[in-house]
mmCIF file with all atom_site columns, C-alpha atoms in Angstrom:
data_model
loop_
_atom_site.group_PDB
_atom_site.id
_atom_site.type_symbol
_atom_site.label_atom_id
_atom_site.label_alt_id
_atom_site.label_comp_id
_atom_site.label_asym_id
_atom_site.label_entity_id
_atom_site.label_seq_id
_atom_site.pdbx_PDB_ins_code
_atom_site.Cartn_x
_atom_site.Cartn_y
_atom_site.Cartn_z
_atom_site.occupancy
_atom_site.B_iso_or_equiv
_atom_site.pdbx_formal_charge
_atom_site.auth_seq_id
_atom_site.auth_comp_id
_atom_site.auth_asym_id
_atom_site.auth_atom_id
_atom_site.pdbx_PDB_model_num
ATOM 1   C CA . MET F 1 1   ? 6.412   -62.264 50.816  1.00 53.00 ? 1   MET F CA 1
ATOM 2   C CA . LYS F 1 2   ? 3.853   -62.163 53.552  1.00 62.00 ? 2   LYS F CA 1
ATOM 3   C CA . THR F 1 3   ? 1.637   -59.118 53.954  1.00 58.00 ? 3   THR F CA 1
ATOM 4   C CA . THR F 1 4   ? -0.091  -58.428 57.186  1.00 57.00 ? 4   THR F CA 1
ATOM 5   C CA . LYS F 1 5   ? -3.619  -57.264 57.272  1.00 54.00 ? 5   LYS F CA 1
ATOM 6   C CA . PRO F 1 6   ? -3.986  -53.972 59.140  1.00 54.00 ? 6   PRO F CA 1
ATOM 7   C CA . ARG F 1 7   ? -5.707  -54.416 62.452  1.00 58.00 ? 7   ARG F CA 1
ATOM 8   C CA . LYS F 1 8   ? -8.773  -52.298 63.041  1.00 70.00 ? 8   LYS F CA 1
ATOM 9   C CA . ASN F 1 9   ? -8.758  -50.100 66.086  1.00 73.00 ? 9   ASN F CA 1
ATOM 10  C CA . ARG F 1 10  ? -11.927 -50.801 68.027  1.00 83.00 ? 10  ARG F CA 1
ATOM 11  C CA . ALA F 1 11  ? -11.412 -48.074 70.628  1.00 84.00 ? 11  ALA F CA 1
ATOM 12  C CA . SER F 1 12  ? -14.330 -46.009 69.336  1.00 87.00 ? 12  SER F CA 1
ATOM 13  C CA . LEU F 1 13  ? -16.644 -49.024 69.763  1.00 88.00 ? 13  LEU F CA 1
ATOM 14  C CA . ASN F 1 14  ? -15.409 -49.432 73.334  1.00 88.00 ? 14  ASN F CA 1
ATOM 15  C CA . LEU F 1 15  ? -16.054 -45.784 74.161  1.00 89.00 ? 15  LEU F CA 1
ATOM 16  C CA . THR F 1 16  ? -19.505 -45.806 72.531  1.00 90.00 ? 16  THR F CA 1
ATOM 17  C CA . MET F 1 17  ? -20.448 -48.907 74.484  1.00 91.00 ? 17  MET F CA 1
ATOM 18  C CA . GLY F 1 18  ? -19.407 -47.068 77.649  1.00 91.00 ? 18  GLY F CA 1
ATOM 19  C CA . TRP F 1 19  ? -22.098 -44.462 77.051  1.00 93.00 ? 19  TRP F CA 1
ATOM 20  C CA . LEU F 1 20  ? -24.673 -47.041 75.959  1.00 91.00 ? 20  LEU F CA 1
ATOM 21  C CA . GLY F 1 21  ? -23.965 -49.196 78.995  1.00 90.00 ? 21  GLY F CA 1
ATOM 22  C CA . LEU F 1 22  ? -24.274 -46.267 81.393  1.00 91.00 ? 22  LEU F CA 1
ATOM 23  C CA . LEU F 1 23  ? -27.589 -45.165 79.917  1.00 90.00 ? 23  LEU F CA 1
ATOM 24  C CA . ALA F 1 24  ? -28.969 -48.708 79.785  1.00 88.00 ? 24  ALA F CA 1
ATOM 25  C CA . THR F 1 25  ? -27.877 -49.448 83.357  1.00 87.00 ? 25  THR F CA 1
ATOM 26  C CA . ILE F 1 26  ? -29.485 -46.290 84.725  1.00 87.00 ? 26  ILE F CA 1
ATOM 27  C CA . VAL F 1 27  ? -32.771 -46.996 82.923  1.00 86.00 ? 27  VAL F CA 1
ATOM 28  C CA . PHE F 1 28  ? -32.694 -50.680 83.867  1.00 82.00 ? 28  PHE F CA 1
ATOM 29  C CA . VAL F 1 29  ? -31.994 -50.014 87.557  1.00 81.00 ? 29  VAL F CA 1
ATOM 30  C CA . ALA F 1 30  ? -34.695 -47.332 87.661  1.00 83.00 ? 30  ALA F CA 1
ATOM 31  C CA . ALA F 1 31  ? -37.167 -49.773 86.117  1.00 81.00 ? 31  ALA F CA 1
ATOM 32  C CA . ARG F 1 32  ? -36.222 -52.481 88.616  1.00 78.00 ? 32  ARG F CA 1
ATOM 33  C CA . VAL F 1 33  ? -36.598 -50.061 91.533  1.00 78.00 ? 33  VAL F CA 1
ATOM 34  C CA . ALA F 1 34  ? -39.998 -49.021 90.193  1.00 80.00 ? 34  ALA F CA 1
ATOM 35  C CA . ASP F 1 35  ? -40.807 -52.750 89.893  1.00 76.00 ? 35  ASP F CA 1
ATOM 36  C CA . SER F 1 36  ? -41.694 -52.386 86.239  1.00 71.00 ? 36  SER F CA 1
ATOM 37  C CA . GLU F 1 37  ? -42.208 -55.637 84.371  1.00 72.00 ? 37  GLU F CA 1
ATOM 38  C CA . ALA F 1 38  ? -42.769 -54.050 80.982  1.00 71.00 ? 38  ALA F CA 1
ATOM 39  C CA . LEU F 1 39  ? -41.324 -55.524 77.817  1.00 62.00 ? 39  LEU F CA 1
ATOM 40  C CA . TRP F 1 40  ? -39.078 -52.495 77.313  1.00 64.00 ? 40  TRP F CA 1
ATOM 41  C CA . THR F 1 41  ? -37.383 -53.242 80.653  1.00 68.00 ? 41  THR F CA 1
ATOM 42  C CA . SER F 1 42  ? -36.182 -56.563 79.258  1.00 74.00 ? 42  SER F CA 1
ATOM 43  C CA . PHE F 1 43  ? -35.217 -54.849 76.014  1.00 74.00 ? 43  PHE F CA 1
ATOM 44  C CA . VAL F 1 44  ? -33.140 -52.240 77.835  1.00 76.00 ? 44  VAL F CA 1
ATOM 45  C CA . GLY F 1 45  ? -31.696 -54.968 80.060  1.00 76.00 ? 45  GLY F CA 1
ATOM 46  C CA . PHE F 1 46  ? -30.397 -56.645 76.899  1.00 85.00 ? 46  PHE F CA 1
ATOM 47  C CA . PHE F 1 47  ? -28.085 -53.698 76.215  1.00 86.00 ? 47  PHE F CA 1
ATOM 48  C CA . VAL F 1 48  ? -26.274 -53.948 79.563  1.00 87.00 ? 48  VAL F CA 1
ATOM 49  C CA . PRO F 1 49  ? -24.631 -57.338 78.900  1.00 88.00 ? 49  PRO F CA 1
ATOM 50  C CA . LEU F 1 50  ? -24.220 -56.454 75.228  1.00 90.00 ? 50  LEU F CA 1
ATOM 51  C CA . SER F 1 51  ? -22.173 -53.379 76.086  1.00 92.00 ? 51  SER F CA 1
ATOM 52  C CA . LEU F 1 52  ? -20.164 -55.250 78.727  1.00 91.00 ? 52  LEU F CA 1
ATOM 53  C CA . ILE F 1 53  ? -19.289 -58.015 76.265  1.00 92.00 ? 53  ILE F CA 1
ATOM 54  C CA . ALA F 1 54  ? -18.347 -55.509 73.564  1.00 92.00 ? 54  ALA F CA 1
ATOM 55  C CA . GLN F 1 55  ? -16.206 -53.568 76.012  1.00 92.00 ? 55  GLN F CA 1
ATOM 56  C CA . PHE F 1 56  ? -14.539 -56.713 77.286  1.00 92.00 ? 56  PHE F CA 1
ATOM 57  C CA . LEU F 1 57  ? -13.667 -57.862 73.773  1.00 92.00 ? 57  LEU F CA 1
ATOM 58  C CA . THR F 1 58  ? -12.309 -54.437 72.773  1.00 91.00 ? 58  THR F CA 1
ATOM 59  C CA . ARG F 1 59  ? -10.615 -53.493 76.046  1.00 90.00 ? 59  ARG F CA 1
ATOM 60  C CA . LYS F 1 60  ? -7.141  -54.085 74.608  1.00 88.00 ? 60  LYS F CA 1
ATOM 61  C CA . SER F 1 61  ? -7.647  -51.846 71.572  1.00 87.00 ? 61  SER F CA 1
ATOM 62  C CA . ASP F 1 62  ? -5.088  -49.430 72.958  1.00 88.00 ? 62  ASP F CA 1
ATOM 63  C CA . GLU F 1 63  ? -3.557  -48.448 76.275  1.00 89.00 ? 63  GLU F CA 1
ATOM 64  C CA . TYR F 1 64  ? -6.222  -45.837 76.958  1.00 89.00 ? 64  TYR F CA 1
ATOM 65  C CA . THR F 1 65  ? -9.167  -48.226 76.714  1.00 91.00 ? 65  THR F CA 1
ATOM 66  C CA . LEU F 1 66  ? -7.297  -50.802 78.757  1.00 91.00 ? 66  LEU F CA 1
ATOM 67  C CA . SER F 1 67  ? -6.707  -48.261 81.529  1.00 92.00 ? 67  SER F CA 1
ATOM 68  C CA . LEU F 1 68  ? -10.375 -47.235 81.421  1.00 92.00 ? 68  LEU F CA 1
ATOM 69  C CA . TRP F 1 69  ? -11.436 -50.877 81.711  1.00 93.00 ? 69  TRP F CA 1
ATOM 70  C CA . SER F 1 70  ? -8.994  -51.574 84.528  1.00 94.00 ? 70  SER F CA 1
ATOM 71  C CA . THR F 1 71  ? -10.072 -48.581 86.598  1.00 93.00 ? 71  THR F CA 1
ATOM 72  C CA . ALA F 1 72  ? -13.779 -49.288 86.090  1.00 94.00 ? 72  ALA F CA 1
ATOM 73  C CA . ALA F 1 73  ? -13.394 -52.983 86.943  1.00 95.00 ? 73  ALA F CA 1
ATOM 74  C CA . ASN F 1 74  ? -11.512 -52.091 90.123  1.00 96.00 ? 74  ASN F CA 1
ATOM 75  C CA . ALA F 1 75  ? -14.270 -49.670 91.143  1.00 96.00 ? 75  ALA F CA 1
ATOM 76  C CA . ALA F 1 76  ? -16.960 -52.284 90.486  1.00 96.00 ? 76  ALA F CA 1
ATOM 77  C CA . PHE F 1 77  ? -15.086 -54.827 92.582  1.00 96.00 ? 77  PHE F CA 1
ATOM 78  C CA . ALA F 1 78  ? -14.584 -52.367 95.439  1.00 96.00 ? 78  ALA F CA 1
ATOM 79  C CA . ILE F 1 79  ? -18.270 -51.387 95.453  1.00 95.00 ? 79  ILE F CA 1
ATOM 80  C CA . THR F 1 80  ? -19.318 -55.038 95.451  1.00 93.00 ? 80  THR F CA 1
ATOM 81  C CA . ILE F 1 81  ? -17.104 -55.830 98.429  1.00 93.00 ? 81  ILE F CA 1
ATOM 82  C CA . ALA F 1 82  ? -18.262 -52.703 100.263 1.00 92.00 ? 82  ALA F CA 1
ATOM 83  C CA . TRP F 1 83  ? -21.933 -53.458 99.507  1.00 89.00 ? 83  TRP F CA 1
ATOM 84  C CA . LEU F 1 84  ? -21.695 -57.031 100.730 1.00 86.00 ? 84  LEU F CA 1
ATOM 85  C CA . PHE F 1 85  ? -19.672 -56.441 103.912 1.00 86.00 ? 85  PHE F CA 1
ATOM 86  C CA . LEU F 1 86  ? -20.105 -52.920 105.283 1.00 87.00 ? 86  LEU F CA 1
ATOM 87  C CA . PRO F 1 87  ? -23.909 -52.542 105.613 1.00 83.00 ? 87  PRO F CA 1
ATOM 88  C CA . PRO F 1 88  ? -24.389 -55.937 107.326 1.00 81.00 ? 88  PRO F CA 1
ATOM 89  C CA . PHE F 1 89  ? -21.497 -55.152 109.666 1.00 83.00 ? 89  PHE F CA 1
ATOM 90  C CA . PHE F 1 90  ? -22.914 -51.782 110.695 1.00 84.00 ? 90  PHE F CA 1
ATOM 91  C CA . GLU F 1 91  ? -26.426 -53.189 110.944 1.00 82.00 ? 91  GLU F CA 1
ATOM 92  C CA . GLY F 1 92  ? -25.205 -56.003 113.210 1.00 81.00 ? 92  GLY F CA 1
ATOM 93  C CA . PHE F 1 93  ? -23.216 -53.550 115.303 1.00 83.00 ? 93  PHE F CA 1
ATOM 94  C CA . TYR F 1 94  ? -26.239 -51.269 115.692 1.00 82.00 ? 94  TYR F CA 1
ATOM 95  C CA . ASP F 1 95  ? -28.570 -54.170 116.447 1.00 81.00 ? 95  ASP F CA 1
ATOM 96  C CA . GLY F 1 96  ? -26.091 -55.406 119.072 1.00 81.00 ? 96  GLY F CA 1
ATOM 97  C CA . LEU F 1 97  ? -26.002 -52.008 120.758 1.00 83.00 ? 97  LEU F CA 1
ATOM 98  C CA . ARG F 1 98  ? -29.788 -51.792 120.808 1.00 80.00 ? 98  ARG F CA 1
ATOM 99  C CA . GLY F 1 99  ? -30.290 -55.418 121.860 1.00 79.00 ? 99  GLY F CA 1
ATOM 100 C CA . ASN F 1 100 ? -32.441 -55.963 118.788 1.00 77.00 ? 100 ASN F CA 1
ATOM 101 C CA . ASP F 1 101 ? -32.227 -59.421 117.255 1.00 73.00 ? 101 ASP F CA 1
ATOM 102 C CA . SER F 1 102 ? -34.166 -58.758 114.067 1.00 71.00 ? 102 SER F CA 1
ATOM 103 C CA . GLY F 1 103 ? -31.731 -60.451 111.690 1.00 70.00 ? 103 GLY F CA 1
ATOM 104 C CA . GLN F 1 104 ? -30.389 -58.950 108.501 1.00 68.00 ? 104 GLN F CA 1
ATOM 105 C CA . ASP F 1 105 ? -32.727 -56.265 107.212 1.00 72.00 ? 105 ASP F CA 1
ATOM 106 C CA . ILE F 1 106 ? -30.446 -54.810 104.534 1.00 73.00 ? 106 ILE F CA 1
ATOM 107 C CA . PRO F 1 107 ? -30.764 -56.813 101.304 1.00 73.00 ? 107 PRO F CA 1
ATOM 108 C CA . THR F 1 108 ? -27.602 -57.756 99.457  1.00 72.00 ? 108 THR F CA 1
ATOM 109 C CA . ASP F 1 109 ? -29.317 -58.405 96.120  1.00 78.00 ? 109 ASP F CA 1
ATOM 110 C CA . GLY F 1 110 ? -28.545 -54.858 94.952  1.00 81.00 ? 110 GLY F CA 1
ATOM 111 C CA . ALA F 1 111 ? -24.802 -55.564 94.715  1.00 86.00 ? 111 ALA F CA 1
ATOM 112 C CA . PRO F 1 112 ? -24.811 -56.404 90.971  1.00 87.00 ? 112 PRO F CA 1
ATOM 113 C CA . TYR F 1 113 ? -26.670 -53.202 90.151  1.00 86.00 ? 113 TYR F CA 1
ATOM 114 C CA . ALA F 1 114 ? -24.313 -51.164 92.313  1.00 89.00 ? 114 ALA F CA 1
ATOM 115 C CA . ALA F 1 115 ? -21.329 -52.819 90.627  1.00 92.00 ? 115 ALA F CA 1
ATOM 116 C CA . LEU F 1 116 ? -22.663 -52.031 87.147  1.00 91.00 ? 116 LEU F CA 1
ATOM 117 C CA . LEU F 1 117 ? -23.345 -48.429 88.065  1.00 92.00 ? 117 LEU F CA 1
ATOM 118 C CA . ALA F 1 118 ? -19.908 -48.093 89.655  1.00 94.00 ? 118 ALA F CA 1
ATOM 119 C CA . PHE F 1 119 ? -18.290 -49.603 86.562  1.00 95.00 ? 119 PHE F CA 1
ATOM 120 C CA . TYR F 1 120 ? -19.981 -47.299 84.073  1.00 94.00 ? 120 TYR F CA 1
ATOM 121 C CA . ILE F 1 121 ? -19.821 -44.153 86.205  1.00 94.00 ? 121 ILE F CA 1
ATOM 122 C CA . THR F 1 122 ? -16.101 -44.663 86.874  1.00 94.00 ? 122 THR F CA 1
ATOM 123 C CA . PHE F 1 123 ? -15.445 -45.541 83.229  1.00 93.00 ? 123 PHE F CA 1
ATOM 124 C CA . ASN F 1 124 ? -17.117 -42.380 81.958  1.00 92.00 ? 124 ASN F CA 1
ATOM 125 C CA . ILE F 1 125 ? -15.727 -40.075 84.673  1.00 93.00 ? 125 ILE F CA 1
ATOM 126 C CA . LYS F 1 126 ? -12.204 -41.233 83.914  1.00 92.00 ? 126 LYS F CA 1
ATOM 127 C CA . ARG F 1 127 ? -12.899 -40.856 80.221  1.00 90.00 ? 127 ARG F CA 1
ATOM 128 C CA . LEU F 1 128 ? -14.194 -37.311 80.590  1.00 90.00 ? 128 LEU F CA 1
ATOM 129 C CA . THR F 1 129 ? -11.703 -36.044 83.160  1.00 90.00 ? 129 THR F CA 1
ATOM 130 C CA . GLY F 1 130 ? -8.646  -38.174 82.557  1.00 75.00 ? 130 GLY F CA 1
ATOM 131 C CA . ALA F 1 131 ? -8.371  -38.528 86.329  1.00 61.00 ? 131 ALA F CA 1
ATOM 132 C CA . PHE F 1 132 ? -7.287  -41.477 88.513  1.00 51.00 ? 132 PHE F CA 1
#
C-alpha cells in the first residue's frame, strides 16, 4: 500500500514575501533615487529578487495565491508597456508641435522599478481588498 506524503501549503510564505517584497522595493527604489551607494542598499536589493523567486515558486499553493500572482504580473506588464511607449510618444508629439528636436529626454531605465512597484502594490491591494 502506498501512502502519500501530505503536501505543505506554502500560501503563508507567498503572502509574507508579498509584504517583504513591497517594503524592500520601496526602500531600494528610494535609495536608487537618492543615488545612495551604501552597503545596505545592496543588502536591501537582495530581498527583492529573493521575494520574487519565493513568490514564483509558491504561486500555485492555492487558487487565491495564483490569482494574486496573475493580477500582479498583469499589472507589472501593463506598467512596463505604458512606461516604455507612452512617455516617448507624448514627448515626441510635444517636441513636434514645438519644433524642438532635442531627442528623447525621458529615460526608460526606470521601467523595471515601476514594474516591481506595480507588481507589489497590486499584489497587496488585491490581497487587502479582495478587489479586481
